[in-house]
Amino acid sequence: MLTIDFMDETETLQESDLHFVEKILQHAAVEENIGEAEVSVSFVSNEMIREINREYRGKDQPTDVISFAMEEAGAGEVMIQGVDEPRVLGDIIISLDRTREQAADYGHSFERELGFLAVHGFLHLLGYDHMEEEDEKEMFAKQEAILKSLGITRDGHESE
């Protein structure tokens, strides 16, 4: 079971949006065999994510989603295994401004874009990336499979 800590810094999301993201992340956690784990998801404005992007990635521009994985062992760090605490996967930060812009650009719903970005950020926490073409294919196929298995299609609607 995934414990999700939501923070809507914009105070604009509906309760239904949070339930939707929770459902997707819970499903992704099951698909990826995560077990007991915790994740935090923050929803921010373009301005907020731009500051984070500038500070942590040296890119002075807004982006759609940023993930900060807690389990990546840095140089000289040792991963602690076997502790009976849930895994703390890290933080997912999503720009709601960019979510709306990209939904409009791609011609699908805000909900579908939000779901896509949540899964994308979650997979980054698990160590997936898209730096190399092969890795990108694997990550994007996984994203699509997770969304599709919930009936979330590119047109943005859940199919029953």
mmCIF file of C-alpha atoms in Angstrom:
data_model
loop_
_atom_site.group_PDB
_atom_site.id
_atom_site.type_symbol
_atom_site.label_atom_id
_atom_site.label_comp_id
_atom_site.label_asym_id
_atom_site.label_seq_id
_atom_site.Cartn_x
_atom_site.Cartn_y
_atom_site.Cartn_z
ATOM 1 C CA MET A 1 0.000 0.000 0.000
ATOM 2 C CA LEU A 2 1.269 3.414 -0.966
ATOM 3 C CA THR A 3 0.896 6.291 1.504
ATOM 4 C CA ILE A 4 0.508 9.521 -0.442
ATOM 5 C CA ASP A 5 0.919 12.954 1.079
ATOM 6 C CA PHE A 6 -0.759 15.552 -1.164
ATOM 7 C CA MET A 7 -0.010 19.271 -1.009
ATOM 8 C CA ASP A 8 -1.906 21.595 -3.328
ATOM 9 C CA GLU A 9 0.085 24.814 -3.090
ATOM 10 C CA THR A 10 -2.265 26.430 -5.632
ATOM 11 C CA GLU A 11 -5.444 25.504 -3.710
ATOM 12 C CA THR A 12 -7.195 24.945 -7.042
ATOM 13 C CA LEU A 13 -7.557 21.166 -7.303
ATOM 14 C CA GLN A 14 -10.867 19.442 -6.744
ATOM 15 C CA GLU A 15 -11.157 16.527 -4.317
ATOM 16 C CA SER A 16 -11.961 14.371 -7.361
ATOM 17 C CA ASP A 17 -8.597 15.303 -8.938
ATOM 18 C CA LEU A 18 -6.762 14.128 -5.822
ATOM 19 C CA HIS A 19 -8.739 10.862 -5.757
ATOM 20 C CA PHE A 20 -7.932 10.364 -9.451
ATOM 21 C CA VAL A 21 -4.179 10.847 -8.886
ATOM 22 C CA GLU A 22 -4.300 8.605 -5.814
ATOM 23 C CA LYS A 23 -6.020 5.834 -7.791
ATOM 24 C CA ILE A 24 -3.398 6.047 -10.541
ATOM 25 C CA LEU A 25 -0.421 6.041 -8.152
ATOM 26 C CA GLN A 26 -1.842 3.176 -6.075
ATOM 27 C CA HIS A 27 -2.291 1.193 -9.294
ATOM 28 C CA ALA A 28 1.231 2.057 -10.493
ATOM 29 C CA ALA A 29 2.634 0.932 -7.115
ATOM 30 C CA VAL A 30 0.869 -2.435 -7.475
ATOM 31 C CA GLU A 31 2.041 -2.812 -11.096
ATOM 32 C CA GLU A 32 5.624 -2.069 -10.017
ATOM 33 C CA ASN A 33 5.405 -4.340 -6.949
ATOM 34 C CA ILE A 34 6.345 -1.561 -4.528
ATOM 35 C CA GLY A 35 4.806 -2.871 -1.308
ATOM 36 C CA GLU A 36 4.665 -0.493 1.683
ATOM 37 C CA ALA A 37 5.969 2.912 0.600
ATOM 38 C CA GLU A 38 5.435 6.639 0.965
ATOM 39 C CA VAL A 39 5.456 9.402 -1.594
ATOM 40 C CA SER A 40 4.621 13.092 -1.487
ATOM 41 C CA VAL A 41 2.937 14.869 -4.381
ATOM 42 C CA SER A 42 2.903 18.667 -4.540
ATOM 43 C CA PHE A 43 0.871 20.691 -7.002
ATOM 44 C CA VAL A 44 2.385 24.086 -7.748
ATOM 45 C CA SER A 45 2.240 27.029 -10.171
ATOM 46 C CA ASN A 46 4.631 27.634 -13.073
ATOM 47 C CA GLU A 47 6.414 30.259 -10.975
ATOM 48 C CA MET A 48 6.988 27.827 -8.089
ATOM 49 C CA ILE A 49 8.241 25.010 -10.304
ATOM 50 C CA ARG A 50 10.465 27.457 -12.180
ATOM 51 C CA GLU A 51 12.198 28.368 -8.893
ATOM 52 C CA ILE A 52 12.659 24.682 -8.019
ATOM 53 C CA ASN A 53 13.942 23.918 -11.536
ATOM 54 C CA ARG A 54 16.393 26.816 -11.338
ATOM 55 C CA GLU A 55 17.632 25.935 -7.851
ATOM 56 C CA TYR A 56 18.012 22.166 -8.264
ATOM 57 C CA ARG A 57 18.533 21.649 -11.982
ATOM 58 C CA GLY A 58 20.087 24.943 -13.089
ATOM 59 C CA LYS A 59 17.282 25.509 -15.613
ATOM 60 C CA ASP A 60 15.583 28.892 -15.296
ATOM 61 C CA GLN A 61 12.239 27.886 -16.799
ATOM 62 C CA PRO A 62 9.038 26.199 -15.732
ATOM 63 C CA THR A 63 8.655 22.482 -16.410
ATOM 64 C CA ASP A 64 5.742 20.071 -16.040
ATOM 65 C CA VAL A 65 6.975 17.621 -13.388
ATOM 66 C CA ILE A 66 10.068 17.225 -11.217
ATOM 67 C CA SER A 67 10.837 14.188 -9.067
ATOM 68 C CA PHE A 68 13.212 13.968 -6.144
ATOM 69 C CA ALA A 69 13.985 10.327 -5.377
ATOM 70 C CA MET A 70 14.954 9.546 -1.790
ATOM 71 C CA GLU A 71 16.365 6.099 -2.520
ATOM 72 C CA GLU A 72 19.190 7.091 -4.837
ATOM 73 C CA ALA A 73 22.420 6.397 -3.015
ATOM 74 C CA GLY A 74 24.873 9.196 -3.674
ATOM 75 C CA ALA A 75 28.626 8.722 -3.842
ATOM 76 C CA GLY A 76 29.813 7.125 -0.625
ATOM 77 C CA GLU A 77 26.274 6.596 0.700
ATOM 78 C CA VAL A 78 24.972 3.191 1.706
ATOM 79 C CA MET A 79 21.345 2.147 1.241
ATOM 80 C CA ILE A 80 19.807 0.876 4.486
ATOM 81 C CA GLN A 81 18.086 -2.428 3.818
ATOM 82 C CA GLY A 82 15.869 -4.561 6.022
ATOM 83 C CA VAL A 83 14.465 -1.803 8.225
ATOM 84 C CA ASP A 84 10.772 -2.307 9.014
ATOM 85 C CA GLU A 85 9.873 1.191 7.893
ATOM 86 C CA PRO A 86 7.950 1.824 4.673
ATOM 87 C CA ARG A 87 10.171 2.895 1.806
ATOM 88 C CA VAL A 88 10.169 6.663 1.330
ATOM 89 C CA LEU A 89 10.268 6.981 -2.436
ATOM 90 C CA GLY A 90 10.507 10.765 -2.614
ATOM 91 C CA ASP A 91 8.665 13.817 -3.902
ATOM 92 C CA ILE A 92 6.762 14.479 -7.113
ATOM 93 C CA ILE A 93 6.145 18.143 -7.944
ATOM 94 C CA ILE A 94 3.638 18.919 -10.695
ATOM 95 C CA SER A 95 2.940 22.325 -12.239
ATOM 96 C CA LEU A 96 -0.823 22.669 -12.643
ATOM 97 C CA ASP A 97 -0.275 25.596 -15.039
ATOM 98 C CA ARG A 98 1.805 23.366 -17.318
ATOM 99 C CA THR A 99 -0.680 20.513 -16.885
ATOM 100 C CA ARG A 100 -3.466 22.760 -18.238
ATOM 101 C CA GLU A 101 -1.261 24.148 -21.052
ATOM 102 C CA GLN A 102 -0.133 20.691 -22.188
ATOM 103 C CA ALA A 103 -3.639 19.233 -22.006
ATOM 104 C CA ALA A 104 -4.777 22.013 -24.362
ATOM 105 C CA ASP A 105 -1.725 21.552 -26.628
ATOM 106 C CA TYR A 106 -2.245 17.786 -26.904
ATOM 107 C CA GLY A 107 -6.024 18.045 -27.185
ATOM 108 C CA HIS A 108 -6.892 15.890 -24.204
ATOM 109 C CA SER A 109 -8.362 16.469 -20.779
ATOM 110 C CA PHE A 110 -6.701 18.100 -17.795
ATOM 111 C CA GLU A 111 -7.363 14.869 -15.893
ATOM 112 C CA ARG A 112 -5.523 12.712 -18.444
ATOM 113 C CA GLU A 113 -2.506 15.036 -18.453
ATOM 114 C CA LEU A 114 -2.487 15.110 -14.642
ATOM 115 C CA GLY A 115 -2.556 11.310 -14.572
ATOM 116 C CA PHE A 116 0.239 11.081 -17.136
ATOM 117 C CA LEU A 117 2.476 13.502 -15.198
ATOM 118 C CA ALA A 118 1.808 11.713 -11.898
ATOM 119 C CA VAL A 119 2.810 8.339 -13.390
ATOM 120 C CA HIS A 120 5.801 9.912 -15.143
ATOM 121 C CA GLY A 121 7.038 11.446 -11.894
ATOM 122 C CA PHE A 122 6.379 8.227 -9.982
ATOM 123 C CA LEU A 123 8.405 6.130 -12.428
ATOM 124 C CA HIS A 124 11.292 8.593 -12.074
ATOM 125 C CA LEU A 125 11.199 7.948 -8.310
ATOM 126 C CA LEU A 126 11.612 4.249 -9.057
ATOM 127 C CA GLY A 127 14.742 4.899 -11.097
ATOM 128 C CA TYR A 128 13.313 4.992 -14.615
ATOM 129 C CA ASP A 129 14.585 7.711 -16.900
ATOM 130 C CA HIS A 130 14.499 8.775 -20.527
ATOM 131 C CA MET A 131 18.056 9.938 -21.147
ATOM 132 C CA GLU A 132 18.799 7.109 -23.601
ATOM 133 C CA GLU A 133 16.407 6.100 -26.375
ATOM 134 C CA GLU A 134 16.116 2.521 -25.079
ATOM 135 C CA ASP A 135 15.300 3.731 -21.541
ATOM 136 C CA GLU A 136 12.809 6.227 -22.921
ATOM 137 C CA LYS A 137 10.973 3.472 -24.837
ATOM 138 C CA GLU A 138 10.793 1.334 -21.694
ATOM 139 C CA MET A 139 9.600 4.185 -19.473
ATOM 140 C CA PHE A 140 7.009 5.500 -21.915
ATOM 141 C CA ALA A 141 5.663 2.001 -22.638
ATOM 142 C CA LYS A 142 5.273 1.456 -18.891
ATOM 143 C CA GLN A 143 3.451 4.794 -18.482
ATOM 144 C CA GLU A 144 1.039 3.980 -21.289
ATOM 145 C CA ALA A 145 0.419 0.462 -19.936
ATOM 146 C CA ILE A 146 -0.386 1.779 -16.449
ATOM 147 C CA LEU A 147 -2.765 4.446 -17.773
ATOM 148 C CA LYS A 148 -4.364 2.106 -20.306
ATOM 149 C CA SER A 149 -4.941 -0.624 -17.697
ATOM 150 C CA LEU A 150 -7.026 1.941 -15.807
ATOM 151 C CA GLY A 151 -8.898 2.790 -19.007
ATOM 152 C CA ILE A 152 -7.278 6.225 -19.315
ATOM 153 C CA THR A 153 -6.768 6.840 -22.996
ATOM 154 C CA ARG A 154 -5.175 9.608 -25.040
ATOM 155 C CA ASP A 155 -8.524 11.319 -25.584
ATOM 156 C CA GLY A 156 -8.502 11.898 -21.865
ATOM 157 C CA HIS A 157 -11.538 9.985 -20.768
ATOM 158 C CA GLU A 158 -11.756 6.954 -18.562
ATOM 159 C CA SER A 159 -13.404 4.133 -20.440
ATOM 160 C CA GLU A 160 -15.748 2.005 -18.409
#
